[in-house]
mmCIF file of C-alpha atoms in Angstrom:
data_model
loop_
_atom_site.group_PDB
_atom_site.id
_atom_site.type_symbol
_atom_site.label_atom_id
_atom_site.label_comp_id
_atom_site.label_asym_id
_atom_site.label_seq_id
_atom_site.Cartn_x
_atom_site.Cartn_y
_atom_site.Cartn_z
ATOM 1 C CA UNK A 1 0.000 0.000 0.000
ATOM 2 C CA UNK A 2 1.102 3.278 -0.462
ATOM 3 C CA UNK A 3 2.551 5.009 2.711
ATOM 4 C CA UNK A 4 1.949 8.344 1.668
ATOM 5 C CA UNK A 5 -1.066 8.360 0.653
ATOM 6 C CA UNK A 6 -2.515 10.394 3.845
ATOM 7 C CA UNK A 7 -0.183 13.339 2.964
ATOM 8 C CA UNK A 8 -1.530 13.393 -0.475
ATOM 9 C CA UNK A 9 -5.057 13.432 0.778
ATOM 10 C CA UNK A 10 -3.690 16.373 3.104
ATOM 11 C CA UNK A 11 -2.395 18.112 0.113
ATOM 12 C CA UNK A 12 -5.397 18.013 -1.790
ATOM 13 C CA UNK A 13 -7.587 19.479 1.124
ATOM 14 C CA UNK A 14 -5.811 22.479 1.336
ATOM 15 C CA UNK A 15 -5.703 23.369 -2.516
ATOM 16 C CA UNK A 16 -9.224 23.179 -2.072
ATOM 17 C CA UNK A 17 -9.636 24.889 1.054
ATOM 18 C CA UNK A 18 -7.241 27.967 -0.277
ATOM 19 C CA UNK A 19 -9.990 28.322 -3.311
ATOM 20 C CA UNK A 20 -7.023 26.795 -5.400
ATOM 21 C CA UNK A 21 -8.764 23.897 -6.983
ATOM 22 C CA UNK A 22 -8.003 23.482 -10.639
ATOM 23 C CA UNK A 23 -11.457 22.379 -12.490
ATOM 24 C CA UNK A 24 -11.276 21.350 -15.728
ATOM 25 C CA UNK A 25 -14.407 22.459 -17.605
ATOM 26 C CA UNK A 26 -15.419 20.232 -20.956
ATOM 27 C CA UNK A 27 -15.393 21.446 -24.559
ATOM 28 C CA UNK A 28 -18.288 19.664 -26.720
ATOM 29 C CA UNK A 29 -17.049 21.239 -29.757
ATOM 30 C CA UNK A 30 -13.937 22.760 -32.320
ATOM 31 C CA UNK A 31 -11.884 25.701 -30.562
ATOM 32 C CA UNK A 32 -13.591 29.517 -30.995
ATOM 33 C CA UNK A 33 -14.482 32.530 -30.338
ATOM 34 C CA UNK A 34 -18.275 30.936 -29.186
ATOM 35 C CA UNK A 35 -17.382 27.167 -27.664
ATOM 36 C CA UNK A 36 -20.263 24.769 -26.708
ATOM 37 C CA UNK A 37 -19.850 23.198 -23.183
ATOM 38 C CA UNK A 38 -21.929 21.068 -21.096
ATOM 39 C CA UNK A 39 -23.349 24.169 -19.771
ATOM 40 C CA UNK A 40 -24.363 25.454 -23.280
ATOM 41 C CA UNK A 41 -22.795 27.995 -25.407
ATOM 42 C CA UNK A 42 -20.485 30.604 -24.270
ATOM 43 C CA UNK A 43 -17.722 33.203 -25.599
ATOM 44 C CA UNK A 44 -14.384 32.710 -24.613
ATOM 45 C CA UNK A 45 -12.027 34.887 -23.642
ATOM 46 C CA UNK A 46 -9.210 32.778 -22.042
ATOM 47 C CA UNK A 47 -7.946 30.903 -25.049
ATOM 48 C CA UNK A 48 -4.537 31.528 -26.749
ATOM 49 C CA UNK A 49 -5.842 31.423 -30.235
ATOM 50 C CA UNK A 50 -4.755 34.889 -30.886
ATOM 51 C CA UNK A 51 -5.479 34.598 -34.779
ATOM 52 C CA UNK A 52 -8.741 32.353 -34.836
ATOM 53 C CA UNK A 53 -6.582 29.498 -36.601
ATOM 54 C CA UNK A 54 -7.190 26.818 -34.259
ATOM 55 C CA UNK A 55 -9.943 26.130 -36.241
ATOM 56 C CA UNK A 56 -9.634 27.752 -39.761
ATOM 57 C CA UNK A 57 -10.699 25.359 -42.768
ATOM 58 C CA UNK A 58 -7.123 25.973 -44.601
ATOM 59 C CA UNK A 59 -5.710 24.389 -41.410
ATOM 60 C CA UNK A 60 -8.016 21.358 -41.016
ATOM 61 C CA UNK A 61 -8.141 20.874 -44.903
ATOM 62 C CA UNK A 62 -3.584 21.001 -44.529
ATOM 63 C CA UNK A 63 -4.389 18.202 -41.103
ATOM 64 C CA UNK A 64 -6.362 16.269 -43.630
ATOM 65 C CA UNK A 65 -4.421 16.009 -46.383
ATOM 66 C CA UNK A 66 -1.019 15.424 -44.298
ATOM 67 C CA UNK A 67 -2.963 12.465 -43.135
ATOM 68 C CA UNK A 68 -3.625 10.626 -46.266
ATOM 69 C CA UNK A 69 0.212 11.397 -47.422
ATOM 70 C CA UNK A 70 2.239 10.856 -44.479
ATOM 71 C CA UNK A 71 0.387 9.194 -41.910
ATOM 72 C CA UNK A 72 -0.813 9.555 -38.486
ATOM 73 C CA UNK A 73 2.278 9.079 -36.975
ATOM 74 C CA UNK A 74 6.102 7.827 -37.262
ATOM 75 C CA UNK A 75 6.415 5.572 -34.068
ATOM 76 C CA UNK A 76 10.321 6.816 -33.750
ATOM 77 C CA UNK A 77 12.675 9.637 -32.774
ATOM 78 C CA UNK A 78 14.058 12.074 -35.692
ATOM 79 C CA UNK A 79 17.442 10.785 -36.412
ATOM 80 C CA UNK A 80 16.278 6.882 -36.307
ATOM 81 C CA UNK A 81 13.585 7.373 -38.532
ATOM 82 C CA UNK A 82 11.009 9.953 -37.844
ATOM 83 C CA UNK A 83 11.946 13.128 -40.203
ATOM 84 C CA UNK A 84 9.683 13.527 -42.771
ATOM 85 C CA UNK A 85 10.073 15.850 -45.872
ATOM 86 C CA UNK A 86 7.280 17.991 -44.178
ATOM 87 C CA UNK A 87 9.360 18.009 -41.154
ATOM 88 C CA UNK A 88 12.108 19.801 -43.158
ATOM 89 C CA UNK A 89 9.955 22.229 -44.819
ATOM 90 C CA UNK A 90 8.220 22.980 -41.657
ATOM 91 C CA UNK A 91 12.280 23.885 -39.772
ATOM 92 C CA UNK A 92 12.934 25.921 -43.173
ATOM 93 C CA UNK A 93 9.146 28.217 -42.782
ATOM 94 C CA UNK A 94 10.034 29.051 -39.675
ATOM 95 C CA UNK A 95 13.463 29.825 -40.228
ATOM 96 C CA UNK A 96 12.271 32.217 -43.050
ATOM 97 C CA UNK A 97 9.113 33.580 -41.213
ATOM 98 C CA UNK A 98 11.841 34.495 -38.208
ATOM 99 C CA UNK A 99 14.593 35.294 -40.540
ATOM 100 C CA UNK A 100 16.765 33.464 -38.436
ATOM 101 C CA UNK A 101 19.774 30.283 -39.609
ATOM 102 C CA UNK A 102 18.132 27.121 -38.515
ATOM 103 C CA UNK A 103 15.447 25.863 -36.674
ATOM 104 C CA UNK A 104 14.676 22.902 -34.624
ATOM 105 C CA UNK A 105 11.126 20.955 -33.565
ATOM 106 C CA UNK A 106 10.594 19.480 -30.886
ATOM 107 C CA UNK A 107 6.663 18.445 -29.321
ATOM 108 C CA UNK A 108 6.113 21.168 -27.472
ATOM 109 C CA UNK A 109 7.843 24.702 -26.319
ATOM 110 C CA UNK A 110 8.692 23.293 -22.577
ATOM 111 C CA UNK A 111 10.242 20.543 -24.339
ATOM 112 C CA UNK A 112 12.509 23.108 -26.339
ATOM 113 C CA UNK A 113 12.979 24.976 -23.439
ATOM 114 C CA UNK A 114 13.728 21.842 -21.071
ATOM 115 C CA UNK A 115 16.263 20.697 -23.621
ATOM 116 C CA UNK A 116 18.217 23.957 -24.478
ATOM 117 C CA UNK A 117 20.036 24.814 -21.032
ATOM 118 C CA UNK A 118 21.756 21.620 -20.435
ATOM 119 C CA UNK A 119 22.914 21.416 -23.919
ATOM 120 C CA UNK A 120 25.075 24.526 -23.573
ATOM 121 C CA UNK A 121 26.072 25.638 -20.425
ATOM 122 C CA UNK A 122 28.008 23.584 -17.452
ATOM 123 C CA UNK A 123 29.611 24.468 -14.079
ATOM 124 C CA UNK A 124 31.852 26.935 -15.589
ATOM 125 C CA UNK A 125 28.879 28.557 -17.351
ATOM 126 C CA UNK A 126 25.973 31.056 -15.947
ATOM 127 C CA UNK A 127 22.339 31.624 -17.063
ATOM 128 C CA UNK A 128 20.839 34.970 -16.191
ATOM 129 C CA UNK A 129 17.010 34.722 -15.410
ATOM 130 C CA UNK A 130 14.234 37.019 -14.968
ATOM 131 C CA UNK A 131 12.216 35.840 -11.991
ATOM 132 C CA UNK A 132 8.982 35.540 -13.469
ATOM 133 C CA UNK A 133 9.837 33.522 -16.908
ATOM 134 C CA UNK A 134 7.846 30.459 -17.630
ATOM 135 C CA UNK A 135 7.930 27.385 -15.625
ATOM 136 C CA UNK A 136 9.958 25.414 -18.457
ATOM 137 C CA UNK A 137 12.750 27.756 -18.045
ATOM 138 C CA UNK A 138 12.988 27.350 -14.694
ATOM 139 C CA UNK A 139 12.981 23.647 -15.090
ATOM 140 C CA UNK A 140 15.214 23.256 -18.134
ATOM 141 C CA UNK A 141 17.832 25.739 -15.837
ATOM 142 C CA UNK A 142 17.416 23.478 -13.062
ATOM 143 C CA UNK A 143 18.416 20.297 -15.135
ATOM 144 C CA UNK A 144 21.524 22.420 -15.849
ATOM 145 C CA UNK A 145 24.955 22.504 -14.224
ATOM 146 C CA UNK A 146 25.489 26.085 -14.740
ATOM 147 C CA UNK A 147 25.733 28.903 -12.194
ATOM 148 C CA UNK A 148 22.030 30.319 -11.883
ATOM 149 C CA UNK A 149 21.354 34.381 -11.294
ATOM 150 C CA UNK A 150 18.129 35.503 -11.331
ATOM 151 C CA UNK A 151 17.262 39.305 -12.024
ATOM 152 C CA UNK A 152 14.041 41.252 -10.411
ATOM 153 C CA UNK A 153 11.458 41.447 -13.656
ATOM 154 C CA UNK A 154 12.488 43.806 -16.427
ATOM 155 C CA UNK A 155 14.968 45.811 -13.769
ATOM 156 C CA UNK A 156 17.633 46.347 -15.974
ATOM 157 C CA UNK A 157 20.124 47.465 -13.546
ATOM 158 C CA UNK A 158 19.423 44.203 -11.709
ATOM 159 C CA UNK A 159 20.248 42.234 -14.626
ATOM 160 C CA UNK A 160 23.844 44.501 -14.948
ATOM 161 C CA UNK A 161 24.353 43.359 -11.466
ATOM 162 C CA UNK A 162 24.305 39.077 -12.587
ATOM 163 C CA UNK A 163 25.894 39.867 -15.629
ATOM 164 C CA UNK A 164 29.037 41.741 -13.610
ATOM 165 C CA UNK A 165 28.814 38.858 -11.113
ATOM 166 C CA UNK A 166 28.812 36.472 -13.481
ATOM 167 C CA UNK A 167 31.760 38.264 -15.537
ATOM 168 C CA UNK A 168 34.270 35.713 -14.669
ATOM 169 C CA UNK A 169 31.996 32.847 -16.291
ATOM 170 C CA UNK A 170 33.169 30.978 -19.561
ATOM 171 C CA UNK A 171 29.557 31.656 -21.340
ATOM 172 C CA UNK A 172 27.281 33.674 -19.970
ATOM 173 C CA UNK A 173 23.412 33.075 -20.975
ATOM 174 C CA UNK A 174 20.489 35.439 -20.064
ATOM 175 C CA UNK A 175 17.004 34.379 -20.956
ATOM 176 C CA UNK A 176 13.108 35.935 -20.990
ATOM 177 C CA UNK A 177 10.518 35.337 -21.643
ATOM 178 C CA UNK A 178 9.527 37.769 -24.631
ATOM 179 C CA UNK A 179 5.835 38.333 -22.629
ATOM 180 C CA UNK A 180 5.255 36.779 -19.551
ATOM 181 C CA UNK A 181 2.058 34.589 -19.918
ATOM 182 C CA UNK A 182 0.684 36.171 -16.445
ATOM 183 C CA UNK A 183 0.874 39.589 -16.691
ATOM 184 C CA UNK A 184 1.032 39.945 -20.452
ATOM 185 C CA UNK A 185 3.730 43.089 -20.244
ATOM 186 C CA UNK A 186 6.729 42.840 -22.854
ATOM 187 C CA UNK A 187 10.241 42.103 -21.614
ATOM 188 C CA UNK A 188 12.482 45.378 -22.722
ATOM 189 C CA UNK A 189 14.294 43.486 -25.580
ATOM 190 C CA UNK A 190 16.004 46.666 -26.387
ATOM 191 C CA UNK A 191 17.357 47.134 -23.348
ATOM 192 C CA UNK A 192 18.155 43.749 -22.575
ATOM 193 C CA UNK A 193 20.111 42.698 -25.740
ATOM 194 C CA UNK A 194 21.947 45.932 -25.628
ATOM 195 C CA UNK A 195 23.604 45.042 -22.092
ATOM 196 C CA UNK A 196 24.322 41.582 -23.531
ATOM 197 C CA UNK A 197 26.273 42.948 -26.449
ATOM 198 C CA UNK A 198 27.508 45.179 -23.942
ATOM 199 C CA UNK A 199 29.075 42.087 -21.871
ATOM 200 C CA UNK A 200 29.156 39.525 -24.552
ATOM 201 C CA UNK A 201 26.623 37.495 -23.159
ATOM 202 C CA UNK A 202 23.988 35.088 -25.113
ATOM 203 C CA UNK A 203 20.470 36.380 -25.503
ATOM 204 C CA UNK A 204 17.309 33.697 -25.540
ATOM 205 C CA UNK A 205 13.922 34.533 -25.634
ATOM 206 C CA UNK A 206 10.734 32.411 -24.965
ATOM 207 C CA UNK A 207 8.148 33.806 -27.823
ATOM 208 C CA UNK A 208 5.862 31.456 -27.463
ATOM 209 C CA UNK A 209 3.444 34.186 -26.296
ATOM 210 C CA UNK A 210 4.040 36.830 -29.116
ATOM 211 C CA UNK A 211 5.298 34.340 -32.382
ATOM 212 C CA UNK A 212 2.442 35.026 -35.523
ATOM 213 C CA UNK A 213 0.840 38.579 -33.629
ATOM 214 C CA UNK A 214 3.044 40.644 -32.406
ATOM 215 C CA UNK A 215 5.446 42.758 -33.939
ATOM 216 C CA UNK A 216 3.861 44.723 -36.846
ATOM 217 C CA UNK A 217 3.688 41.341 -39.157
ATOM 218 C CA UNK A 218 3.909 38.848 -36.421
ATOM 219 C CA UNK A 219 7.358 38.150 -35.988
ATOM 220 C CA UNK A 220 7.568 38.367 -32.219
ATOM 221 C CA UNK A 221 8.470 40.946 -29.457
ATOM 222 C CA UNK A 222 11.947 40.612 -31.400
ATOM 223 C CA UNK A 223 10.531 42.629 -34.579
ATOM 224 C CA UNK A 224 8.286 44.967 -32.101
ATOM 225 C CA UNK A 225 11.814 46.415 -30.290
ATOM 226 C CA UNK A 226 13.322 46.296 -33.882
ATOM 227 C CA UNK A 227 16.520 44.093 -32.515
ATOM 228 C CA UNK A 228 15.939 40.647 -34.380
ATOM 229 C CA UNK A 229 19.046 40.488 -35.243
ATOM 230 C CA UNK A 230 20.669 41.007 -32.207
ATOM 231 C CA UNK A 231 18.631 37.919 -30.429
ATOM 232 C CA UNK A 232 20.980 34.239 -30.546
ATOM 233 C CA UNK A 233 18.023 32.246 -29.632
ATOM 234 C CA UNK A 234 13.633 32.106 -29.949
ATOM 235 C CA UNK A 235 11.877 29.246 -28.427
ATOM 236 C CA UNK A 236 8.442 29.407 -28.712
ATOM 237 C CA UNK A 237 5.143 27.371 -29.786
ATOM 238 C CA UNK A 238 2.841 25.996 -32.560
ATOM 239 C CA UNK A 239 0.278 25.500 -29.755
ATOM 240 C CA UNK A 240 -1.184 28.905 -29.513
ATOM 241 C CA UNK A 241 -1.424 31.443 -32.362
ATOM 242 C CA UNK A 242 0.230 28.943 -34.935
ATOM 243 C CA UNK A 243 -2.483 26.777 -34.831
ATOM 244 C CA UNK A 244 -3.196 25.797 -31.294
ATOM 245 C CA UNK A 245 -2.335 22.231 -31.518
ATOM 246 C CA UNK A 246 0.686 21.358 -30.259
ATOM 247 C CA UNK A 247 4.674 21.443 -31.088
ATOM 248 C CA UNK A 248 7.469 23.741 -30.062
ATOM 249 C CA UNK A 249 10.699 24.830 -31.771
ATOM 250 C CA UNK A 250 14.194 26.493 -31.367
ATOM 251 C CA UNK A 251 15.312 28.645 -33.950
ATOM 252 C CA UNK A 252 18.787 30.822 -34.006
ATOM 253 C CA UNK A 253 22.272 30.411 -34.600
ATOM 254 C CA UNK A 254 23.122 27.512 -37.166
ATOM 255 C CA UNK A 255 25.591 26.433 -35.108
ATOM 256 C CA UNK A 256 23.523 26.356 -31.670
ATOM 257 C CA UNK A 257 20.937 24.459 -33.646
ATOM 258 C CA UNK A 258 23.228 22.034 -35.297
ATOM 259 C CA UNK A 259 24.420 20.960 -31.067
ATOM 260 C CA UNK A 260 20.900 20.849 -30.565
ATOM 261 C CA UNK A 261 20.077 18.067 -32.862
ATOM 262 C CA UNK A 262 23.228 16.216 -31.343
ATOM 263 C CA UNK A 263 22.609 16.825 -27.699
ATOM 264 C CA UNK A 264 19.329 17.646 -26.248
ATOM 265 C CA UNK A 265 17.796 15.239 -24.723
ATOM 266 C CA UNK A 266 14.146 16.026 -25.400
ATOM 267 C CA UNK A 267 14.604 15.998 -29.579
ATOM 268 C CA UNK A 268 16.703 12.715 -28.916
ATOM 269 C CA UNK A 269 14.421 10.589 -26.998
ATOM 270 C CA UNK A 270 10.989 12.140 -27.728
ATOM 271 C CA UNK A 271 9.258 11.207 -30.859
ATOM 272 C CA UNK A 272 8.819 13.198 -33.775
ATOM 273 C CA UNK A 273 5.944 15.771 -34.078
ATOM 274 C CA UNK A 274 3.075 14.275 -36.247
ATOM 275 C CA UNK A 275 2.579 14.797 -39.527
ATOM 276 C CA UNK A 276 -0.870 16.314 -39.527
ATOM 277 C CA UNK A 277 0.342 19.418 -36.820
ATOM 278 C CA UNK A 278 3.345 19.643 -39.076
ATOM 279 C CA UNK A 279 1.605 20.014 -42.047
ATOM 280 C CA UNK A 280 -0.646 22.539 -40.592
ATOM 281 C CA UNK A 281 2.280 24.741 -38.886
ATOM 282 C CA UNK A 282 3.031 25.503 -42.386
ATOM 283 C CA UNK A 283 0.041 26.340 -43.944
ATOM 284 C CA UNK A 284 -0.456 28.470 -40.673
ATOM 285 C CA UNK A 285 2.817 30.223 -41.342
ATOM 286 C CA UNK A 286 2.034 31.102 -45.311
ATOM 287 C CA UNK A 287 -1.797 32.197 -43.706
ATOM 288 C CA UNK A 288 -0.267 34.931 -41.915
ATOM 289 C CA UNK A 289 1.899 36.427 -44.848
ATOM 290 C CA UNK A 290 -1.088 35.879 -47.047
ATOM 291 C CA UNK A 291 -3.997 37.381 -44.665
ATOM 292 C CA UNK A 292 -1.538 40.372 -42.938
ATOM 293 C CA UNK A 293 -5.112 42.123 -41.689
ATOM 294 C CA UNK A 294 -5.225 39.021 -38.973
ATOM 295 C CA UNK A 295 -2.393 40.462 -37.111
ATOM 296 C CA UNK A 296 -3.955 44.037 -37.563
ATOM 297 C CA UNK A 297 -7.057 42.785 -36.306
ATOM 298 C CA UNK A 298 -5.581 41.248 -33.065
ATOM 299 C CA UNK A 299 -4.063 44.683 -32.276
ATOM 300 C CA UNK A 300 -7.570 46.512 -32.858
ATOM 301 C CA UNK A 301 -9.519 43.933 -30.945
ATOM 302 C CA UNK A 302 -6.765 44.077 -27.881
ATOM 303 C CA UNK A 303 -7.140 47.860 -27.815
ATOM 304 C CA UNK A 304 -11.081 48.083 -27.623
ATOM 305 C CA UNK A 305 -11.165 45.366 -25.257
ATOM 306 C CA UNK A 306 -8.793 46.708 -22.975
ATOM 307 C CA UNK A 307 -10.443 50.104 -23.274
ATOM 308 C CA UNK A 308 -13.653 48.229 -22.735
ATOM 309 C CA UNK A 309 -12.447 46.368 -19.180
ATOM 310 C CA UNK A 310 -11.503 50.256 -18.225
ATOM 311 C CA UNK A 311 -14.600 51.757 -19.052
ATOM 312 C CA UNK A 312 -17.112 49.159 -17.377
ATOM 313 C CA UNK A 313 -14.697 49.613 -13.848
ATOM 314 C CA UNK A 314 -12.370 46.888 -14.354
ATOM 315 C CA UNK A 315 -9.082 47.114 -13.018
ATOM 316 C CA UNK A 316 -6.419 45.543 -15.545
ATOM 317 C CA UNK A 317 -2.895 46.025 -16.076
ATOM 318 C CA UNK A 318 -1.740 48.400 -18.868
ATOM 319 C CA UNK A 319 0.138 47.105 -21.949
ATOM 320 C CA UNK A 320 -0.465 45.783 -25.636
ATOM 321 C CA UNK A 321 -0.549 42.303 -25.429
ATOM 322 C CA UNK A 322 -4.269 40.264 -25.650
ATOM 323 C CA UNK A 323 -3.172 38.859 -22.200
ATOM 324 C CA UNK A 324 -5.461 41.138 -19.786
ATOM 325 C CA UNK A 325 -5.293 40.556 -16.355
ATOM 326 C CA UNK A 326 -8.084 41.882 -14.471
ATOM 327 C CA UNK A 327 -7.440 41.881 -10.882
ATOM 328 C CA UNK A 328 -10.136 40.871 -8.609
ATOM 329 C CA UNK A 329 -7.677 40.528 -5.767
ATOM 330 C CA UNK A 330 -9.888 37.283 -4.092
ATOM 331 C CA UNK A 331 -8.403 33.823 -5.003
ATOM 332 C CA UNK A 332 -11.913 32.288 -4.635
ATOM 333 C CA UNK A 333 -13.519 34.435 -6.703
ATOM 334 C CA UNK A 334 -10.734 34.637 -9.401
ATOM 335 C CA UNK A 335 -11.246 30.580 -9.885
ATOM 336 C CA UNK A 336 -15.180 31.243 -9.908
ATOM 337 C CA UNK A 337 -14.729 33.785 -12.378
#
């Protein structure tokens, strides 16, 4: 029997008793701006299908046809054999769409960032991390032997301090998210990749929040600081405005890629993203150069709704970014709402 089961129990009770309970609510229906539930139709609002792809005929009719031509699935790992053509194509439309060397799949964006960190850096190495980025960073650091700094969020004389105490490290790696998924405010990629140039450090960025809407075409926070060039490394996600599904990538520096495929751990013993999400990242991709009005539109809807929120007496946090938090300041009635 299991011993610990009494703790567990104990555990449980007090998520629930803190108004912490996680409920999962069931979807009869495709992903949308209306969704049918077991309660009936409702809009939602809470969804990370910033574009409306999730959804879009083009991308089901791309699922489809990937399907009949390559399959369901490839029952293997990449380099044994699970690389399809498509899987190719899909590393090169990324590469283009963020005008970046090489790119890098992997099944989903904690994967790429749970791989990444380990693959680089080791005990004569630091990584630089804003204390609010995304739960997969903070794991993928933690599987790492390098020395860990963490900087107060977006306080860019905090991050000067780690990257002076870290000057006497071999490589020196600061990462960010590009908009942190809870407040939905934009890390100062400006500011940040300036002071890495300044000390030679390497700059990552988790997009997975911002790749396909923001940026004036979609390119990520990146292109909306104007410094894409001056970035080494973009993780990020198929699973929320490229489609919704799921699948993750790395994209940067050929030569950081290239280590990648020999090293990480997740690409290496994880198997290969199926062929009907693959197919569909790419039509997804050529739907956003083709249909430029969808990032426009997500920009005009985020505006009025935020202006809405203000106007009917909520309180929400300023910014750009379709992430609104509206702070109700009651943890019970936050996971009623």
């Amino acid at each position: 029997m299991f011993a610990d089961r009494e703790r567990l129990v104990e555990e449980l009770q007090q998520i629930e008793d803190a108004g912490l309970w996680k409920q999962e609510r069931l979807i009869t229906g495709p992903q949308g701006v209306r969704i049918n539930t077991e309660d009936g139709e409702v809009l939602n609002f809470c969804a990370n299908n910033y574009l409306g792809l999730s959804s879009h005929p083009a991308i089901l009719e791309a699922a489809h046809a990937a399907l009949d031509s390559h399959g369901f699935g490839l029952s293997s790992v990449r380099f044994i054999c699970g690389t399809q053509d498509i899987h190719k194509q899909l590393e090169a439309r990324i590469s283009k769409f963020l005008s970046t060397e090489d790119t890098i799949l992997y099944t989903s964006c904690f994967d790429a960032n749970g791989g990444l960190f380990e693959t680089f850096l080791g005990p004569e190495d630091a990584v630089i991390s804003d204390e609010l980025n995304h739960a997969s960073i903070i794991d993928g650091i933690r599987l790492c032997k390098a020395k860990r700094h963490r900087y107060s969020h977006a306080d860019m004389s905090d991050l000067q301090r780690c990257l002076t105490d870290a000057s006497d490290a071999r490589t020196r790696m600061v990462v960010t998210d590009g908009v942190f998924s809870m407040h939905g405010d934009l890390a100062p990629l400006d500011e940040i990749s300036a002071l890495c140039e300044e000390h030679r450090a390497v700059l990552v960025v988790d997009d997975s929040h911002s790749t396909g809407f923001i940026g004036k075409t979609g390119r990520g926070t990146a292109e909306h600081f104007g410094v894409q060039d001056r970035v080494d490394i973009i993780t990020s996600t198929l699973g929320k405005a490229l489609g919704g599904a799921s699948g993750g990538f790395t994209t940067g520096r050929r030569e950081m890629i290239a280590l990648l495929r020999q090293r990480s751990r997740p690409y290496l013993f994880s198997n290969t993203l199926a062929p009907a999400i693959t197919a569909a990242g790419i039509r997804v991709l050529d739907l956003i150069d083709e249909e430029p009005e969808r990032v426009e539109r997500s920009q005009s809807n985020t505006l009025r709704f935020r202006q809405g929120m203000t106007r009917a007496g909520f309180a929400i946090t300023p910014g750009i970014h379709p992430i609104v938090p509206i702070m109700i300041h009651d943890e019970r009635k936050t996971m009623e709402m």
